[in-house]
Coordinates of C-alpha atoms in Angstrom, one line a residue:
M1 CA 28.5 27.6 30.4
S2 CA 25.1 28.6 28.9
T3 CA 23.6 26.7 26.0
P4 CA 23.1 28.8 22.8
T5 CA 19.4 29.3 22.0
H6 CA 17.5 30.2 18.8
R7 CA 14.4 32.4 19.0
L8 CA 12.0 30.9 16.4
T9 CA 8.3 30.3 16.1
T10 CA 7.1 26.8 16.9
A11 CA 6.5 26.1 13.2
Q12 CA 9.9 27.4 12.2
A13 CA 11.6 25.3 14.9
L14 CA 9.7 22.2 13.7
V15 CA 10.7 22.6 10.0
R16 CA 14.3 23.3 11.0
F17 CA 14.3 20.2 13.2
L18 CA 12.8 18.0 10.5
A19 CA 15.5 19.1 8.0
A20 CA 18.2 17.7 10.3
Q21 CA 16.8 14.2 10.8
Y22 CA 18.4 11.2 9.0
T23 CA 18.0 7.4 8.9
E24 CA 20.8 4.9 8.6
R25 CA 20.6 1.2 7.9
D26 CA 23.4 -1.0 6.7
G27 CA 25.7 2.0 6.5
V28 CA 23.5 4.0 4.1
R29 CA 22.3 7.4 5.4
Q30 CA 19.4 9.5 3.9
R31 CA 17.0 12.2 4.9
L32 CA 14.2 11.0 7.0
I33 CA 11.8 13.8 6.0
A34 CA 12.6 14.5 2.3
G35 CA 10.0 17.2 1.7
T36 CA 6.7 18.6 2.9
W37 CA 3.3 18.5 1.1
G38 CA 0.9 21.2 1.9
I39 CA -2.4 22.8 1.1
F40 CA -2.8 26.1 3.0
G41 CA -5.7 27.7 4.8
H42 CA -6.4 29.2 8.1
G43 CA -4.7 27.0 10.7
N44 CA -1.4 26.5 8.8
V45 CA -0.8 29.3 6.4
A46 CA 0.7 31.8 8.9
G47 CA 2.5 29.1 10.8
I48 CA 3.9 26.1 8.9
G49 CA 3.4 28.0 5.6
Q50 CA 5.6 30.9 6.7
A51 CA 8.1 28.5 8.2
L52 CA 8.4 26.7 4.9
V53 CA 9.1 30.0 3.2
E54 CA 11.7 30.9 5.9
H55 CA 13.5 27.5 5.5
A56 CA 12.9 26.8 1.8
H57 CA 16.6 26.2 1.4
V58 CA 16.5 23.1 3.7
M59 CA 12.9 21.8 3.3
P60 CA 11.5 21.2 -0.2
Y61 CA 7.8 22.0 -0.5
H62 CA 5.3 20.3 -2.8
Q63 CA 1.8 21.6 -3.6
G64 CA -1.0 19.1 -3.6
R65 CA -4.7 19.3 -4.6
N66 CA -6.3 17.0 -2.1
E67 CA -5.2 16.3 1.5
Q68 CA -5.9 12.6 1.3
A69 CA -3.9 12.4 -2.0
M70 CA -0.9 14.2 -0.4
V71 CA -0.8 11.4 2.2
H72 CA -1.0 8.8 -0.6
A73 CA 1.9 10.5 -2.4
A74 CA 4.0 10.5 0.8
V75 CA 3.2 6.8 1.4
G76 CA 4.1 5.9 -2.2
Y77 CA 7.4 7.7 -1.7
A78 CA 8.1 5.9 1.6
R79 CA 7.4 2.5 0.2
Q80 CA 9.6 3.1 -2.8
R81 CA 12.4 4.2 -0.4
G82 CA 12.1 1.1 1.8
R83 CA 10.5 3.0 4.7
L84 CA 13.9 4.8 5.3
S85 CA 12.7 8.2 4.0
T86 CA 9.3 9.7 3.9
Q87 CA 7.5 13.1 3.6
A88 CA 5.4 15.3 5.8
V89 CA 1.9 16.6 5.1
T90 CA 0.5 19.9 6.4
T91 CA -3.1 21.0 6.3
S92 CA -5.5 23.7 7.5
I93 CA -7.9 23.0 10.3
G94 CA -11.4 21.6 9.7
P95 CA -12.0 19.7 6.5
G96 CA -8.3 19.9 5.5
A97 CA -7.4 18.0 8.6
T98 CA -10.2 15.4 8.5
N99 CA -9.3 14.7 4.8
L100 CA -6.1 13.1 6.2
V101 CA -8.0 10.3 8.0
T102 CA -8.2 7.9 5.1
G103 CA -4.6 8.4 4.1
A104 CA -3.5 7.9 7.7
A105 CA -5.4 4.7 8.0
L106 CA -3.8 3.4 4.8
A107 CA -0.3 4.3 6.0
T108 CA -0.8 2.7 9.4
I109 CA -2.4 -0.5 8.1
N110 CA 0.4 -0.9 5.6
R111 CA 3.1 -0.1 8.2
L112 CA 4.4 2.8 6.2
P113 CA 5.8 6.0 7.8
V114 CA 4.2 9.4 7.1
L115 CA 4.3 12.6 9.2
L116 CA 1.0 14.5 9.4
L117 CA 0.9 18.1 10.6
P118 CA -2.7 19.3 10.6
G119 CA -3.6 22.7 11.9
D120 CA -5.7 22.8 15.0
Y121 CA -7.9 25.3 16.9
F122 CA -6.4 28.0 19.1
A123 CA -4.9 26.6 22.2
A124 CA -5.6 29.8 24.1
H125 CA -9.3 29.9 23.0
P126 CA -9.4 33.7 22.3
A127 CA -12.5 33.2 20.2
D128 CA -14.8 30.3 20.6
P129 CA -16.1 28.8 18.3
L130 CA -13.9 29.4 15.4
L131 CA -14.7 28.9 11.7
Q132 CA -14.9 25.1 11.1
Q133 CA -14.7 24.3 14.8
L134 CA -16.6 21.3 16.2
E135 CA -18.0 22.2 19.5
H136 CA -18.1 19.2 21.9
P137 CA -20.7 19.8 24.7
V138 CA -18.7 18.0 27.4
E139 CA -15.1 17.8 26.2
A140 CA -13.7 21.2 25.3
D141 CA -10.3 19.9 24.4
V142 CA -11.6 17.7 21.6
S143 CA -11.2 18.8 18.0
V144 CA -11.8 17.2 14.7
N145 CA -8.2 16.2 14.7
D146 CA -9.0 13.6 17.3
T147 CA -10.4 11.5 14.4
L148 CA -6.7 10.9 13.6
R149 CA -6.0 9.2 17.0
P150 CA -7.1 5.7 16.1
V151 CA -5.4 5.7 12.7
S152 CA -2.1 7.1 14.0
R153 CA 0.8 5.1 15.6
Y154 CA 1.6 8.3 17.6
F155 CA -0.5 11.4 18.2
D156 CA 0.1 14.5 20.1
R157 CA -1.4 18.0 20.2
I158 CA 1.3 20.7 20.8
T159 CA -0.4 23.2 23.1
R160 CA 2.9 24.9 24.2
P161 CA 6.0 25.5 22.2
E162 CA 8.3 23.7 24.6
A163 CA 6.1 20.6 24.4
L164 CA 7.3 20.1 20.8
I165 CA 10.8 19.0 21.9
A166 CA 9.8 15.7 23.5
S167 CA 7.0 15.1 21.0
A168 CA 9.1 15.7 17.9
L169 CA 11.7 13.2 19.2
N170 CA 9.0 10.6 19.9
A171 CA 7.5 11.2 16.4
M172 CA 10.9 10.4 14.8
R173 CA 11.3 7.4 17.0
V174 CA 8.0 5.9 15.8
L175 CA 8.6 6.8 12.2
T176 CA 11.9 5.0 12.2
D177 CA 10.9 1.9 14.3
P178 CA 10.4 -1.0 11.8
A179 CA 8.0 -2.7 14.2
E180 CA 5.9 0.4 15.2
T181 CA 5.9 2.7 12.2
G182 CA 2.8 4.1 10.5
A183 CA 1.1 7.5 10.4
V184 CA 2.4 9.9 13.0
T185 CA 0.3 13.0 13.8
L186 CA 1.4 16.2 15.5
A187 CA -1.7 18.4 15.7
L188 CA -0.6 22.1 15.7
P189 CA -2.9 24.8 17.2
Q190 CA -2.6 27.8 15.0
D191 CA -1.7 30.2 17.7
V192 CA 1.1 27.9 19.0
Q193 CA 2.5 27.6 15.5
A194 CA 3.2 31.3 15.4
E195 CA 4.4 31.7 19.0
A196 CA 8.1 32.4 19.5
Y197 CA 10.3 30.5 22.0
D198 CA 14.0 30.3 22.8
W199 CA 14.9 26.8 21.5
P200 CA 18.0 25.0 22.7
G201 CA 20.6 24.7 20.0
E202 CA 20.9 20.9 20.5
F203 CA 17.3 20.5 19.2
F204 CA 18.5 21.4 15.7
A205 CA 21.7 19.3 15.6
E206 CA 21.9 16.7 13.0
R207 CA 20.4 13.5 14.4
V208 CA 20.7 10.0 12.9
W209 CA 18.1 7.4 13.6
R210 CA 19.5 3.9 13.1
V211 CA 17.0 1.5 11.8
R212 CA 17.6 -1.7 13.7
R213 CA 17.8 -5.3 12.4
P214 CA 16.9 -7.4 15.5
A215 CA 18.5 -10.8 15.4
P216 CA 16.4 -13.9 16.2
D217 CA 16.4 -15.4 19.7
P218 CA 18.5 -18.6 19.6
A219 CA 15.7 -20.7 21.2
E220 CA 13.1 -19.4 18.8
L221 CA 15.4 -20.0 15.9
A222 CA 16.1 -23.6 17.0
A223 CA 12.4 -24.2 17.3
A224 CA 11.6 -22.8 13.9
A225 CA 14.4 -24.8 12.3
D226 CA 13.2 -28.0 14.0
A227 CA 9.7 -27.4 12.7
I228 CA 10.9 -26.9 9.1
R229 CA 13.1 -30.0 9.3
S230 CA 10.2 -32.1 10.5
A231 CA 7.8 -30.9 7.7
S232 CA 7.2 -32.9 4.6
R233 CA 5.2 -30.3 2.8
P234 CA 6.5 -26.8 3.9
L235 CA 5.4 -23.6 2.2
I236 CA 6.8 -20.1 2.7
V237 CA 4.4 -17.2 2.5
A238 CA 6.3 -14.0 1.7
G239 CA 4.6 -10.8 2.9
G240 CA 5.4 -7.1 2.7
G241 CA 8.0 -7.4 5.5
V242 CA 10.4 -9.1 3.0
H243 CA 10.5 -5.9 1.0
H244 CA 10.5 -3.6 4.0
S245 CA 13.6 -5.4 5.3
A246 CA 15.3 -5.6 1.8
A247 CA 15.4 -9.3 2.5
E248 CA 14.8 -10.5 -1.1
D249 CA 18.3 -11.9 -1.5
A250 CA 18.1 -13.7 1.9
L251 CA 14.8 -15.3 0.9
R252 CA 16.2 -16.4 -2.4
S253 CA 19.2 -18.0 -0.7
L254 CA 16.9 -19.9 1.6
A255 CA 14.7 -21.1 -1.3
D256 CA 17.8 -22.1 -3.3
A257 CA 19.3 -24.0 -0.3
T258 CA 16.2 -25.8 0.8
G259 CA 13.9 -26.1 -2.2
I260 CA 10.9 -24.9 -0.2
P261 CA 8.3 -23.2 -2.4
V262 CA 7.5 -19.5 -1.9
A263 CA 4.0 -18.0 -2.3
S264 CA 3.4 -14.3 -1.9
T265 CA 0.8 -12.0 -0.5
Q266 CA -0.2 -8.8 -2.4
A267 CA 2.4 -6.9 -0.5
G268 CA 5.0 -9.6 -0.8
K269 CA 4.8 -10.3 -4.5
G270 CA 8.1 -9.8 -6.2
S271 CA 10.0 -11.1 -3.2
L272 CA 11.3 -13.7 -5.6
R273 CA 11.5 -13.0 -9.4
Y274 CA 8.5 -14.7 -11.1
D275 CA 10.7 -17.1 -13.0
H276 CA 12.6 -18.4 -9.9
P277 CA 12.0 -22.2 -9.7
A278 CA 10.6 -21.9 -6.2
D279 CA 8.2 -19.0 -6.9
V280 CA 4.6 -20.3 -7.1
G281 CA 2.9 -16.9 -7.2
G282 CA 0.2 -15.2 -5.2
I283 CA -1.7 -17.0 -2.4
G284 CA -5.2 -16.9 -1.1
H285 CA -8.4 -15.6 -2.6
T286 CA -6.6 -14.0 -5.5
G287 CA -3.8 -16.6 -5.6
T288 CA -2.6 -19.1 -8.2
A289 CA -3.9 -22.6 -8.5
V290 CA -0.5 -24.1 -7.6
A291 CA 0.1 -21.8 -4.6
D292 CA -3.4 -22.5 -3.2
H293 CA -3.1 -26.2 -3.7
L294 CA 0.2 -26.2 -1.8
A295 CA -1.5 -24.2 1.0
R296 CA -4.4 -26.6 1.3
T297 CA -2.0 -29.6 1.7
A298 CA 0.9 -27.9 3.5
D299 CA 1.8 -29.4 6.9
L300 CA 3.9 -26.3 7.8
V301 CA 3.3 -22.7 6.7
V302 CA 6.2 -20.3 7.2
G303 CA 5.0 -16.7 7.2
V304 CA 7.7 -14.1 6.6
G305 CA 6.6 -10.5 7.2
T306 CA 2.9 -11.2 6.6
R307 CA -0.2 -10.1 8.6
H308 CA -2.2 -13.2 7.5
T309 CA -5.2 -11.2 6.4
D310 CA -8.4 -12.7 5.2
F311 CA -7.4 -12.6 1.5
T312 CA -4.2 -14.5 2.3
T313 CA -5.9 -17.2 4.5
A314 CA -9.1 -17.3 2.4
S315 CA -11.0 -16.2 5.5
G316 CA -9.7 -19.1 7.5
T317 CA -10.5 -21.8 4.9
L318 CA -7.2 -22.2 3.0
F319 CA -4.9 -24.2 5.3
R320 CA -6.8 -27.5 5.5
N321 CA -4.2 -30.1 6.4
P322 CA -5.4 -31.5 9.7
G323 CA -1.9 -31.4 11.1
V324 CA -0.8 -28.0 9.7
G325 CA 1.4 -25.9 11.8
F326 CA 2.8 -22.4 11.5
V327 CA 6.1 -20.5 11.9
N328 CA 5.8 -16.8 11.8
L329 CA 9.0 -14.7 11.2
N330 CA 8.0 -11.1 11.8
I331 CA 9.6 -8.0 13.4
T332 CA 6.3 -7.3 15.1
A333 CA 5.4 -9.7 17.9
F334 CA 1.7 -8.9 17.4
D335 CA 1.8 -10.5 13.9
A336 CA 4.3 -13.3 14.8
H337 CA 1.8 -14.8 17.3
K338 CA -1.1 -15.1 14.9
L339 CA -2.4 -18.6 14.0
A340 CA -0.9 -19.9 17.2
A341 CA 2.4 -20.0 15.4
T342 CA 5.9 -20.9 16.5
T343 CA 7.3 -17.4 16.7
L344 CA 10.5 -15.9 15.3
V345 CA 10.4 -12.2 16.3
C346 CA 13.2 -10.5 14.4
D347 CA 14.2 -8.6 11.3
A348 CA 13.2 -10.5 8.1
R349 CA 16.7 -10.5 6.5
A350 CA 18.4 -11.4 9.8
G351 CA 15.9 -14.2 10.4
L352 CA 16.0 -15.6 6.9
T353 CA 19.8 -15.6 6.9
A354 CA 19.9 -17.4 10.3
L355 CA 17.3 -19.9 9.2
T356 CA 19.4 -20.7 6.1
E357 CA 22.4 -21.4 8.3
A358 CA 20.4 -23.4 10.8
L359 CA 19.0 -25.6 8.0
A360 CA 22.3 -26.3 6.3
G361 CA 22.1 -29.6 4.5
H362 CA 18.3 -29.8 4.7
R363 CA 16.3 -29.9 1.5
A364 CA 12.7 -30.5 0.7
D365 CA 11.7 -33.9 -0.6
A366 CA 12.6 -34.3 -4.3
A367 CA 9.1 -35.5 -5.2
Y368 CA 7.6 -32.4 -3.5
E369 CA 9.9 -30.1 -5.5
A370 CA 8.9 -31.9 -8.7
E371 CA 5.2 -31.6 -7.8
Y372 CA 5.2 -27.9 -7.3
R373 CA 7.5 -27.2 -10.3
A374 CA 5.1 -29.1 -12.5
G375 CA 2.2 -27.1 -11.0
K376 CA 4.1 -23.9 -11.7
E377 CA 4.5 -24.9 -15.3
R378 CA 0.8 -25.6 -15.7
W379 CA 0.0 -22.2 -14.2
E380 CA 2.3 -20.4 -16.5
R381 CA 0.3 -21.8 -19.4
V382 CA -2.8 -20.3 -17.8
V383 CA -1.1 -17.0 -17.4
E384 CA 0.1 -17.0 -21.0
A385 CA -3.4 -17.8 -22.3
A386 CA -4.9 -14.9 -20.2
L387 CA -2.4 -12.3 -21.3
R388 CA -2.0 -13.3 -24.9
A389 CA -3.9 -11.5 -27.7
D390 CA -4.0 -13.4 -31.0
D391 CA -5.7 -10.5 -32.9
D392 CA -4.1 -7.1 -32.8
S393 CA -7.2 -5.5 -34.2
A394 CA -9.5 -6.8 -31.4
V395 CA -10.8 -4.7 -28.5
P396 CA -8.6 -5.8 -25.6
T397 CA -9.8 -7.5 -22.5
Q398 CA -8.5 -6.4 -19.1
T399 CA -6.1 -9.3 -18.9
Q400 CA -4.8 -8.5 -22.4
V401 CA -4.2 -4.9 -21.2
L402 CA -1.9 -6.4 -18.6
G403 CA -0.3 -8.6 -21.3
A404 CA 0.4 -5.6 -23.5
L405 CA 2.0 -3.8 -20.5
D406 CA 4.0 -6.9 -19.7
T407 CA 5.6 -6.7 -23.2
V408 CA 6.5 -3.0 -22.7
V409 CA 7.9 -2.6 -19.2
G410 CA 11.5 -3.0 -18.2
D411 CA 12.7 -4.9 -15.1
E412 CA 12.8 -1.7 -13.0
D413 CA 9.5 -0.2 -14.0
V414 CA 7.0 0.3 -11.1
V415 CA 3.4 -0.8 -11.6
I416 CA 0.9 0.7 -9.0
N417 CA -2.6 -0.4 -8.2
A418 CA -4.9 -0.6 -5.2
A419 CA -8.5 -1.4 -5.8
G420 CA -11.1 -2.8 -8.2
S421 CA -10.8 -5.9 -10.3
L422 CA -7.2 -5.2 -11.3
P423 CA -5.6 -6.4 -8.0
G424 CA -7.0 -9.9 -8.4
D425 CA -5.8 -10.1 -12.0
L426 CA -2.4 -8.7 -11.1
H427 CA -1.9 -11.0 -8.2
K428 CA -2.6 -14.1 -10.3
L429 CA -1.0 -13.0 -13.5
W430 CA 1.6 -10.3 -13.2
R431 CA 5.2 -11.4 -13.8
A432 CA 7.1 -9.4 -11.2
R433 CA 10.7 -9.0 -12.3
S434 CA 12.3 -7.0 -9.5
P435 CA 11.5 -6.3 -5.8
R436 CA 10.0 -2.8 -6.3
Q437 CA 8.1 -3.4 -9.6
Y438 CA 4.8 -4.7 -8.1
H439 CA 3.3 -1.9 -5.9
L440 CA -0.1 -3.0 -4.7
E441 CA -1.7 -1.2 -1.8
Y442 CA -4.0 -3.9 -0.6
G443 CA -3.9 -3.4 3.2
Y444 CA -6.6 -0.7 2.8
S445 CA -7.4 -1.3 -0.9
C446 CA -8.1 2.4 -1.3
M447 CA -9.7 3.6 -4.5
G448 CA -7.9 6.8 -5.6
Y449 CA -4.5 5.7 -4.2
E450 CA -2.9 5.0 -7.5
I451 CA -2.3 8.4 -9.2
P452 CA -1.0 10.2 -6.1
A453 CA 1.1 7.2 -5.1
A454 CA 2.6 7.3 -8.6
V455 CA 3.6 10.9 -8.0
G456 CA 5.3 9.9 -4.8
V457 CA 7.1 6.9 -6.3
Q458 CA 8.3 9.1 -9.2
Q459 CA 9.7 11.6 -6.8
A460 CA 11.5 8.8 -5.0
A461 CA 12.8 7.2 -8.2
P462 CA 13.0 10.0 -10.8
D463 CA 14.6 7.9 -13.5
T464 CA 12.2 5.0 -13.2
P465 CA 9.1 4.5 -15.5
V466 CA 6.1 4.5 -13.2
W467 CA 2.6 3.2 -14.2
A468 CA -0.6 3.9 -12.3
L469 CA -3.2 1.3 -13.4
V470 CA -6.7 2.6 -12.7
G471 CA -10.2 1.6 -13.7
D472 CA -12.8 4.3 -14.4
G473 CA -14.3 4.0 -10.9
T474 CA -11.0 4.5 -9.2
Y475 CA -10.1 7.4 -11.6
L476 CA -13.2 9.3 -10.7
M477 CA -12.3 9.1 -7.0
M478 CA -9.1 11.1 -7.2
P479 CA -7.7 12.3 -10.5
T480 CA -6.6 15.7 -9.1
E481 CA -3.0 14.9 -8.6
I482 CA -2.5 14.7 -12.3
V483 CA -2.2 18.5 -12.0
T484 CA 0.5 17.9 -9.4
A485 CA 2.4 15.6 -11.7
V486 CA 2.2 18.3 -14.4
Q487 CA 3.3 21.0 -12.1
E488 CA 6.2 19.0 -10.7
G489 CA 7.3 17.8 -14.2
L490 CA 6.9 14.1 -13.2
P491 CA 6.4 11.8 -16.2
V492 CA 4.0 9.4 -14.5
N493 CA 2.0 7.1 -16.8
V494 CA -1.7 6.5 -16.1
V495 CA -3.3 3.5 -17.8
L496 CA -7.0 4.3 -17.6
V497 CA -9.2 1.2 -18.2
Q498 CA -12.7 2.1 -19.0
N499 CA -15.3 -0.6 -18.4
H500 CA -18.2 1.8 -17.4
G501 CA -18.7 0.7 -13.8
Y502 CA -17.5 -0.9 -10.7
A503 CA -16.4 -4.2 -12.3
S504 CA -15.0 -5.8 -9.2
I505 CA -17.9 -5.0 -6.9
G506 CA -20.3 -5.9 -9.7
G507 CA -18.9 -9.4 -9.9
L508 CA -18.9 -9.7 -6.1
S509 CA -22.5 -8.3 -6.0
E510 CA -23.6 -11.0 -8.5
S511 CA -21.9 -13.8 -6.5
V512 CA -23.6 -12.8 -3.2
G513 CA -27.1 -12.4 -4.6
A514 CA -27.2 -8.6 -4.9
E515 CA -27.6 -8.8 -8.7
R516 CA -25.0 -6.2 -9.6
F517 CA -27.3 -3.5 -8.1
G518 CA -25.7 0.0 -8.2
T519 CA -22.5 -1.1 -9.8
A520 CA -22.8 0.1 -13.4
Y521 CA -22.6 3.6 -14.8
R522 CA -25.9 3.9 -16.7
H523 CA -28.8 6.4 -17.2
R524 CA -31.5 6.3 -14.6
V525 CA -35.1 6.2 -16.0
A526 CA -38.5 7.0 -14.4
D527 CA -39.0 3.6 -12.6
G528 CA -35.6 3.9 -10.9
S529 CA -33.9 1.3 -13.1
F530 CA -31.0 1.9 -15.4
T531 CA -30.8 1.8 -19.2
G532 CA -28.2 -0.3 -20.9
A533 CA -26.4 2.7 -22.6
P534 CA -23.2 3.9 -20.9
L535 CA -23.0 7.5 -19.7
P536 CA -21.6 10.0 -22.2
V537 CA -18.5 10.7 -20.0
D538 CA -15.1 11.2 -21.6
L539 CA -12.5 10.4 -19.0
A540 CA -9.7 10.7 -21.5
A541 CA -10.7 14.3 -22.2
N542 CA -10.8 14.9 -18.5
A543 CA -7.2 13.7 -18.1
G544 CA -6.2 15.9 -21.0
S545 CA -7.9 18.9 -19.5
L546 CA -5.8 18.4 -16.3
G547 CA -2.6 18.6 -18.4
M548 CA -1.7 15.1 -19.4
D549 CA -0.8 14.0 -22.8
V550 CA -3.5 11.5 -23.8
L551 CA -3.2 8.5 -26.1
R552 CA -6.4 6.7 -27.0
A553 CA -6.1 3.0 -27.9
K554 CA -9.0 1.1 -29.4
T555 CA -7.3 -2.2 -30.3
V556 CA -4.6 -4.4 -28.8
G557 CA -2.1 -3.2 -31.4
E558 CA -2.9 0.4 -30.7
L559 CA -2.6 -0.2 -27.0
R560 CA 0.8 -1.8 -27.3
E561 CA 2.1 1.1 -29.4
A562 CA 0.5 3.7 -27.0
L563 CA 2.2 2.1 -24.0
R564 CA 5.6 2.2 -25.8
T565 CA 5.1 5.9 -26.6
A566 CA 4.1 6.7 -23.0
R567 CA 7.2 4.9 -21.6
A568 CA 9.5 6.9 -23.8
S569 CA 7.8 10.2 -23.0
D570 CA 9.2 12.8 -20.5
R571 CA 5.7 14.1 -19.9
P572 CA 2.8 12.8 -17.8
T573 CA 0.9 10.6 -20.1
C574 CA -2.5 8.8 -20.0
V575 CA -3.1 5.7 -22.1
Y576 CA -6.9 5.4 -22.3
V577 CA -8.5 2.1 -23.4
E578 CA -12.1 0.8 -23.4
T579 CA -12.0 -2.9 -22.7
D580 CA -14.1 -5.9 -23.7
P581 CA -16.0 -6.6 -20.5
A582 CA -15.9 -10.4 -21.0
P583 CA -14.1 -12.0 -18.0
T584 CA -10.9 -13.6 -19.1
A585 CA -9.0 -13.8 -15.8
P586 CA -8.8 -17.3 -14.2
P587 CA -11.5 -17.7 -11.5
A588 CA -10.8 -17.4 -7.8
E589 CA -9.0 -20.5 -6.4
A590 CA -10.1 -19.8 -2.8
W591 CA -13.0 -18.4 -0.9
W592 CA -13.5 -14.9 0.6
D593 CA -16.0 -14.4 3.3
V594 CA -18.7 -11.8 2.4
P595 CA -21.8 -12.6 4.4
V596 CA -24.9 -13.3 2.3
A597 CA -28.5 -12.6 3.3
E598 CA -29.7 -15.4 5.6
V599 CA -33.3 -15.0 4.3
A600 CA -34.4 -13.5 1.0
G601 CA -37.3 -13.6 -1.4
R602 CA -35.2 -13.5 -4.6
E603 CA -33.6 -16.6 -6.0
P604 CA -30.1 -15.3 -6.6
A605 CA -29.7 -14.5 -2.9
V606 CA -31.2 -17.8 -1.9
L607 CA -28.7 -19.7 -4.1
A608 CA -25.8 -17.5 -2.9
R609 CA -26.6 -18.3 0.7
E610 CA -26.5 -22.0 0.0
R611 CA -23.0 -21.6 -1.5
Y612 CA -22.0 -19.4 1.4
D613 CA -23.0 -21.9 4.0
R614 CA -21.0 -24.7 2.2
E615 CA -17.8 -22.6 2.1
A616 CA -18.2 -21.2 5.7
A617 CA -18.4 -24.7 7.0
R618 CA -14.7 -25.2 6.0
R619 CA -13.5 -22.3 8.2
R620 CA -11.0 -23.4 10.8
R621 CA -9.6 -21.7 13.9
H622 CA -5.9 -22.5 14.1
L623 CA -5.3 -23.0 17.8

């Protein structure tokens, strides 16, 4: 009996295939590719563009303004949906395609799924070179899309229609693999997109990709449990894998049963609610005093779903106990083996549940619990002092902006940030009340992520208040998706903090002897220096011109009222506030390695190098 076929173009077949893909985990099924973002030009307008028109009834389309921003929106959507659903992004050839690279790197580094469908040059080479074609003198099959290879978890160029069948299935496999996921790129030559083929009917059948929860190996589980039982000062470090696995309840059960304190990375913050007795806050360079003290004295560090980046480990200087050991629970063996750890390669929820059972009857020493709980209480007083504003008529500091927002948000609100000085303040001070509330992109720390990510999060959670916290430097990188929020009717809130420069890098520049060079927005004068007056730039007016409602707040009291108004609005709203630049956040509790000039003729750099050498001497290879 012959198999029914469907004569469609490659692009039409791909869109129809994507519409039939689902994920399932813990009995819950949802669309894998929930929609497609696109900016059209030559290379995708007649292929994917036409296919989206043809199949509009099964594949929602969203119009973006910047290709990188479209990837950020899809990543925000995927993170909010626990990596079980994502979006596709289609672009033209040339600059449209290369604009995807930053977004792809961000997705892959953060282990978040997104499907990229850039247009590519003619496979048949009927005209050579094309508009926007890069001519490689010795590799004729290279295109600018090859820049996406190192930042994609899977890459293929579809040079024949029938090649799509195997490649599309592999793409779905990677997108739904909790250990392998990231950006997936299918480069689509424009002539192949439009070419017709007789596709087997099975290609379009509904397909369910079950997202696995690998159980721990019994021997690895026993070794991990023995290590924890033997430790007198254990510390759990919760990373983003806790959220990806929806393992927050399992982590809380382990903490409740054992009394082991839990610190969190940027990606893992909110794994425990901030007021849980075992939650000691952020760890590392931007961590809390109590968490970093526990890390320095811990004899066992249990990493759960963390990559152990330099901010978490304070560039290898944080874990100072001479006998410190590590247990790494991670679904990815690559991460589990870091720091010469005892490995527990499995799903976070499955592993934490098994550990709780294996540790039945075991509890941390009572004196140790009393110690870290007292430290937590001391830190809460530091937090309160930083967030509190005693004078409602005063110009707010940046930490008081966070304090005002803290009084307004509900437990389910989502707060998004990625770069600048805000991530450090948030990691130390934000009181995360639910697993999805704290949305920090700090794997790539990409300026410009916040607003498009807020669009994606709002699409994923339409009834949830979403806040994009941006400084003026970040805002200027990528405000364009404000227009998308307006067009899509998404009531995202942008809190625009104006401090007239790159505050985070300014502080870093000063600390490493570079004297804040090039970090302020000021008028340049004849000798090349800058005046003290800020530029006459009105970012609030810019946000208004792009379609947002704008609320200007000059004082703490006005700010608090503006935030309440924004939260209640059903329109995209910008709360604009100029802040007092005086630093009010607690200082860093741990080091971060930024190499300083070894020789210099200016005193700030000489002194900075002396400090650098002292800190670098504490670095340790955990072998």
